[in-house]
CSV table of C-alpha atoms in Angstrom, one decimal:
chain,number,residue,atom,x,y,z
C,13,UNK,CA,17.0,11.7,17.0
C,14,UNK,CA,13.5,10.1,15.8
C,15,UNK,CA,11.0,8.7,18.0
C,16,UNK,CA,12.4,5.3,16.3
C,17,UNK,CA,15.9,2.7,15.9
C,18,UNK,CA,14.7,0.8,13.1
C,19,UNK,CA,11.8,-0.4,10.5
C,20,UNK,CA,9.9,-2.2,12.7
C,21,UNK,CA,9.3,0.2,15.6
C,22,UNK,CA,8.8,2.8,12.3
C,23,UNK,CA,5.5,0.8,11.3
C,24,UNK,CA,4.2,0.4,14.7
C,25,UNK,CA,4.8,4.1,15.2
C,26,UNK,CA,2.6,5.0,12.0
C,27,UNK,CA,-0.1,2.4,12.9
C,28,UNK,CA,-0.6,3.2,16.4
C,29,UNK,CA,0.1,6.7,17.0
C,30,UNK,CA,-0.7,9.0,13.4
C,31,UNK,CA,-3.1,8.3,10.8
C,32,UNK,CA,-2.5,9.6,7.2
C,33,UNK,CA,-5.1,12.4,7.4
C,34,UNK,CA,-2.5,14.4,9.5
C,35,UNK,CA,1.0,12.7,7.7
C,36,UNK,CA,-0.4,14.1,4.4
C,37,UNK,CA,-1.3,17.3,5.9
C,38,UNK,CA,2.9,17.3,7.2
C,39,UNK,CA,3.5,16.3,3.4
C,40,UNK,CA,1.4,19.2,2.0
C,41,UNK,CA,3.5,21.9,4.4
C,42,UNK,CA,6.9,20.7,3.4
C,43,UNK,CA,6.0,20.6,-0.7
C,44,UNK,CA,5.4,17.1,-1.1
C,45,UNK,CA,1.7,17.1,-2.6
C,46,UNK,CA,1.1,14.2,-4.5
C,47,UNK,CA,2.1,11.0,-2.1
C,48,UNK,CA,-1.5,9.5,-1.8
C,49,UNK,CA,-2.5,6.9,-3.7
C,50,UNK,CA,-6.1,7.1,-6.0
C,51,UNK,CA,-9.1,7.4,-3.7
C,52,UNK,CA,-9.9,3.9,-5.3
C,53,UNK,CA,-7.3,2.0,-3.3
C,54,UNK,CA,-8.9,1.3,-0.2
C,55,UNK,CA,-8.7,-1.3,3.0
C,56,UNK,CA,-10.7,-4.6,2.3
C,57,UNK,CA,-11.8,-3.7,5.7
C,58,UNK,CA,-12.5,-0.6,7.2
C,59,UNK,CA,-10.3,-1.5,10.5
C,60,UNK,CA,-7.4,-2.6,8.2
C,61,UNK,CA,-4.2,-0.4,8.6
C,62,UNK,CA,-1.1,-0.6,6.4
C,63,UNK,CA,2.8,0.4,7.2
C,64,UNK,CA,6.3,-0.9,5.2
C,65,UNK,CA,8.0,-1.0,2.9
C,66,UNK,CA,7.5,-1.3,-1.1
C,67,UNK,CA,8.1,-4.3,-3.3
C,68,UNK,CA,6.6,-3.1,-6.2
C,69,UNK,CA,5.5,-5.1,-9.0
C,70,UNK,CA,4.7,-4.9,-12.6
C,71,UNK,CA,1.6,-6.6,-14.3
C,72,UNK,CA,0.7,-7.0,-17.9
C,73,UNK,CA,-2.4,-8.0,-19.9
C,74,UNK,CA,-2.4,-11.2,-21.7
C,75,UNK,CA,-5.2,-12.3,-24.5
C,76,UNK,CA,-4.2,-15.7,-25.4
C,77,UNK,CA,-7.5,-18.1,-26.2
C,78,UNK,CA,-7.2,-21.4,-24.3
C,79,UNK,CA,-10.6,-21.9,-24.2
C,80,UNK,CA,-10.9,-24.5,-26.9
C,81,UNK,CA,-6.8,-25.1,-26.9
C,82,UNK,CA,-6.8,-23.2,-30.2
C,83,UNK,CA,-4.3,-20.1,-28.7
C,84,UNK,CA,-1.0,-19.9,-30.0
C,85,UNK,CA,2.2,-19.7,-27.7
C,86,UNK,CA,4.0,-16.1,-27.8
C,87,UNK,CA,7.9,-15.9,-28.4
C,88,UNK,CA,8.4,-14.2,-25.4
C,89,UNK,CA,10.6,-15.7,-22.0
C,90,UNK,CA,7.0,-15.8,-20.0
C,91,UNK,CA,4.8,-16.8,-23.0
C,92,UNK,CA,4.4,-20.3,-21.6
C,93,UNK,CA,4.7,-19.8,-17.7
C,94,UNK,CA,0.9,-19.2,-16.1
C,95,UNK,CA,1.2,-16.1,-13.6
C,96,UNK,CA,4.7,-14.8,-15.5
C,97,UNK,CA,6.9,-14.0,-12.7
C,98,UNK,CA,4.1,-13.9,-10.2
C,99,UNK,CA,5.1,-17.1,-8.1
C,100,UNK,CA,9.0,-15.5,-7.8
C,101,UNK,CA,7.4,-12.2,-7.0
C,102,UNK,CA,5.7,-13.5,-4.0
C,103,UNK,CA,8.4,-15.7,-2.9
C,104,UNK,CA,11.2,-13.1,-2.6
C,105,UNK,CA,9.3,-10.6,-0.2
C,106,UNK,CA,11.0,-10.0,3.2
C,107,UNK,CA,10.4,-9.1,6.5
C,108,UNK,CA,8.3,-5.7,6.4
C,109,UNK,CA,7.6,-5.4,3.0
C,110,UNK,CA,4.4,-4.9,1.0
C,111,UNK,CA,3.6,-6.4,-2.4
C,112,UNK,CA,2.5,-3.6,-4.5
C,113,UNK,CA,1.1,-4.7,-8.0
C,114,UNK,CA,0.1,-2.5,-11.0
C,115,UNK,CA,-0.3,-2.4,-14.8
C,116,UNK,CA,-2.9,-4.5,-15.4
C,117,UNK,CA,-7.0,-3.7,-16.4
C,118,UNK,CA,-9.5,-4.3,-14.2
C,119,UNK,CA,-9.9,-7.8,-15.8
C,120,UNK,CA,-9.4,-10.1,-13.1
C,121,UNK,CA,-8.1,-10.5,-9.3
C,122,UNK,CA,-4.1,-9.6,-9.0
C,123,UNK,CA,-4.0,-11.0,-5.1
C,124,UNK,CA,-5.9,-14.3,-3.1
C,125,UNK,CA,-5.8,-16.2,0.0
C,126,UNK,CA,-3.3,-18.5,-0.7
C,127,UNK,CA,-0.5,-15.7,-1.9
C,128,UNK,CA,-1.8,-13.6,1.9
C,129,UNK,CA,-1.2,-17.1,3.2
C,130,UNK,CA,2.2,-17.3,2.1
C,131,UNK,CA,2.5,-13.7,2.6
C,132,UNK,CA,2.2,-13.7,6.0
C,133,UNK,CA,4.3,-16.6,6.4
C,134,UNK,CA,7.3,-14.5,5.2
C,135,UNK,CA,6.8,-11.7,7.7
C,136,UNK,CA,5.0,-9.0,4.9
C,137,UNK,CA,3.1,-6.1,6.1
C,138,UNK,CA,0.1,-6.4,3.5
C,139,UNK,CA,-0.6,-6.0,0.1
C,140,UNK,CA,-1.7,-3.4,-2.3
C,141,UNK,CA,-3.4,-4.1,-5.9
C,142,UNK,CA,-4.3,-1.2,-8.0
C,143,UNK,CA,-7.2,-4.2,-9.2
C,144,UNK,CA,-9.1,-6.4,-7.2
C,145,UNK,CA,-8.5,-9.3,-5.0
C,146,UNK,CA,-10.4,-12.7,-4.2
C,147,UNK,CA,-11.0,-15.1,-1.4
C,148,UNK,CA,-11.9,-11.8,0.6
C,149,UNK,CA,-13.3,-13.3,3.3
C,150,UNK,CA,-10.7,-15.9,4.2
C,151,UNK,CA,-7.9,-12.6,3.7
C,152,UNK,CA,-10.0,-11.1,6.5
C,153,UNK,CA,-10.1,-14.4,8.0
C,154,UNK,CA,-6.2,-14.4,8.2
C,155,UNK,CA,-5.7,-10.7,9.4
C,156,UNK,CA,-3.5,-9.3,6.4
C,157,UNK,CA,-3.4,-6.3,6.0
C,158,UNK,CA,-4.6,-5.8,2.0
C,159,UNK,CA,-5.5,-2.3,-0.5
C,160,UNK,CA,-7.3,-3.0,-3.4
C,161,UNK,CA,-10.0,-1.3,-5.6
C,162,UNK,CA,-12.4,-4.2,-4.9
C,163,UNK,CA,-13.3,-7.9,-4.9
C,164,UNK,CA,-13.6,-9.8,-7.6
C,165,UNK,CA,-13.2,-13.0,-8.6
C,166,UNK,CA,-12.2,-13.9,-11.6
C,167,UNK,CA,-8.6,-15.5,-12.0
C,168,UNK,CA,-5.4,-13.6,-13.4
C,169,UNK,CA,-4.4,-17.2,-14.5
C,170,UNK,CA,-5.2,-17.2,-17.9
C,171,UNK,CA,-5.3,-13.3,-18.4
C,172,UNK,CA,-2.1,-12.1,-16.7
C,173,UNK,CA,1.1,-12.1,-16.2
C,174,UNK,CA,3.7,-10.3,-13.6
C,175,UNK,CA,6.4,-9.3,-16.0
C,176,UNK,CA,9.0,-7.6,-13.6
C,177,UNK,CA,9.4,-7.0,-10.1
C,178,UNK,CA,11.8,-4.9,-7.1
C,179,UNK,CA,11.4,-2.5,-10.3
C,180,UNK,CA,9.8,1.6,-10.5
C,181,UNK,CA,5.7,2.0,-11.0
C,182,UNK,CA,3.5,4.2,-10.9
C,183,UNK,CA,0.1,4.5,-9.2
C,184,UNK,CA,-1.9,7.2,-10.6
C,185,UNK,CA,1.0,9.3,-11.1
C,186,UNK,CA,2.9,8.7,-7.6
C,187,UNK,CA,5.9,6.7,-8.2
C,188,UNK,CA,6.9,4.2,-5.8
C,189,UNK,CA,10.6,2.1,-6.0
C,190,UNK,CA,11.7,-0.7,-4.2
C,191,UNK,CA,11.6,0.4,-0.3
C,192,UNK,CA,9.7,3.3,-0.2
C,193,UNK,CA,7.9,3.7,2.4
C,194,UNK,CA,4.1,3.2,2.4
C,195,UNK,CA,1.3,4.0,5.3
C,196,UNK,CA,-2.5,3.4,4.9
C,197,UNK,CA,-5.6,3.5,6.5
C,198,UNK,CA,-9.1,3.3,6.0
C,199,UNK,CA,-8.9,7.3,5.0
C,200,UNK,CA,-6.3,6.8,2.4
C,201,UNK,CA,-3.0,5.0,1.2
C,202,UNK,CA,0.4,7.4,0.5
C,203,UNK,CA,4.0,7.4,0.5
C,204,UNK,CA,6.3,9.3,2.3
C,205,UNK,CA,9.6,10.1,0.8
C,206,UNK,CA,12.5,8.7,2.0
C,207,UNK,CA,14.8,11.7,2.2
C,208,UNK,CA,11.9,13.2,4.4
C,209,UNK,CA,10.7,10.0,6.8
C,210,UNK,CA,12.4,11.2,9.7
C,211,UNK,CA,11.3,15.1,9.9
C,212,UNK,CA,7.7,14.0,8.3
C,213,UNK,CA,7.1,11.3,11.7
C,214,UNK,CA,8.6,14.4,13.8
C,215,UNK,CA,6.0,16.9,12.1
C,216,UNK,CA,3.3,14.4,12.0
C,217,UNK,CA,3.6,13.3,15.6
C,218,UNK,CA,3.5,16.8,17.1
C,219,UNK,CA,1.1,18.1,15.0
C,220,UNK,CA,-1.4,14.7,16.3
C,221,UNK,CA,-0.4,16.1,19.8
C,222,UNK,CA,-1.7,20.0,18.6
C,223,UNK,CA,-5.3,18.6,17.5
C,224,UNK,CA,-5.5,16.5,20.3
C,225,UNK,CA,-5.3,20.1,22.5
C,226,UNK,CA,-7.6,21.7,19.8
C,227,UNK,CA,-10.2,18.9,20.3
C,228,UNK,CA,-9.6,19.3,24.3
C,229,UNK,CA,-10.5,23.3,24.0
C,230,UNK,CA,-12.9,23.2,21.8
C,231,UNK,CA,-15.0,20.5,24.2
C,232,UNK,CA,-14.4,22.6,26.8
C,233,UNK,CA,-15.9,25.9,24.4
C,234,UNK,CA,-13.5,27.7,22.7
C,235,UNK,CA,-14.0,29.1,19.3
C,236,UNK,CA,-13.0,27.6,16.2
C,237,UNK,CA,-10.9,30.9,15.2
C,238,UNK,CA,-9.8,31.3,18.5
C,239,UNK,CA,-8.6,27.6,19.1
C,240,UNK,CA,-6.4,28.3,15.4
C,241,UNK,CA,-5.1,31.4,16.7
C,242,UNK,CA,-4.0,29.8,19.7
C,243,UNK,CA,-3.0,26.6,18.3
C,244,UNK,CA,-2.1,27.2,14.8
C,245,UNK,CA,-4.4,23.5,13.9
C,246,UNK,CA,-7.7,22.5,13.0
């Protein structure tokens, strides 16, 4: 039986007992190599930790020039809704979910205060924008948990639309679909295949117990190739 009975008790597993230094390592010894996230993808701050589930969704360039009201509308479903699907998006996360965006350049923000705001009043576990975000410091301010490749703030308004949602992406080659599950810190962000979650937490957990004995011995003054020998960890 796992160390767990449902989702929630999952998360505050990963967040307060492992760290995705060691889950990858359990991920790398059962075959799984390629569940983190690009390097880029980090914590808006450092003490920021991530755990849920994915809502992935799907964003998409748009070049039309409103500057001088000269741009004409596309023929498209979304060609004359600001933010495409972006508002619906936001609005259908649940409990324990995370808003994962990609598919757009690094043009503009894809995530601000006002969408952690609303966020966090539907019980999500963070955010993460292969982009940037804005409003960082009232995010921080708020305590959500958000991934991002930066801070920047110019507005997705007139420059992008979310075009799907609860729909497959990719993120630097790892694919993530609607639910899988997701764990960051300020050392990484991956995903851990469902078919594996429950012997990955098993591995994970007693391998944190191992290097917490390796650290022990080696205080103490054992050897480095001694305390592997003995422990099989380092």
């Amino acid at each position: 039986m796992p160390p767990y009975s449902n989702d929630d008790e999952l998360f505050t597993l990963l967040r307060s007992e492992l760290f995705t230094a060691v889950v990858g390592d359990i991920l790398d010894k059962l075959g799984f190599q390629h569940q983190f996230l690009p390097a880029g993808i980090a914590p808006l701050k450092s003490g920021m930790t991530l755990a849920g589930r994915a809502m992935p969704v799907l964003e998409a360039d748009v070049f039309e020039d409103n500057r001088k009201g000269t741009g004409e509308a596309g023929r498209g479903p979304l060609s004359g809704k600001p933010f495409g699907l972006m508002l619906e998006a936001l609005d259908d996360l649940k409990p324990g979910e995370i808003y994962v965006a990609t598919g757009a350049s690094l043009r503009y923000a894809l995530w601000g205060e006002l969408m952690s705001t609303r966020a966090q009043h539907l019980k999500a576990n963070g955010a993460v924008l292969d982009g940037y975000l804005r409003d960082a410091d009232a995010i921080e301010a708020l305590g959500f948990p958000a991934f991002c490749r930066g801070v920047y703030a110019q507005d997705q308004g007139p420059r992008g639309k979310v075009v799907d949602f609860r729909c497959g992406v990719e993120i630097g080659g790892v694919y993530i679909e609607p639910g899988t599950l997701l764990f960051g810190d300020r050392e990484g962000l991956l995903t851990i295949p469902r078919a594996a979650e429950e012997e990955v937490i098993r591995l994970s957990l007693e391998k944190a117990a191992a290097e917490n004995k390796v650290g022990e011995a080696i205080r103490a003054g054992m050897g480095a190739v001694e305390a592997f020998e003995t422990f099989g960890v380092m």
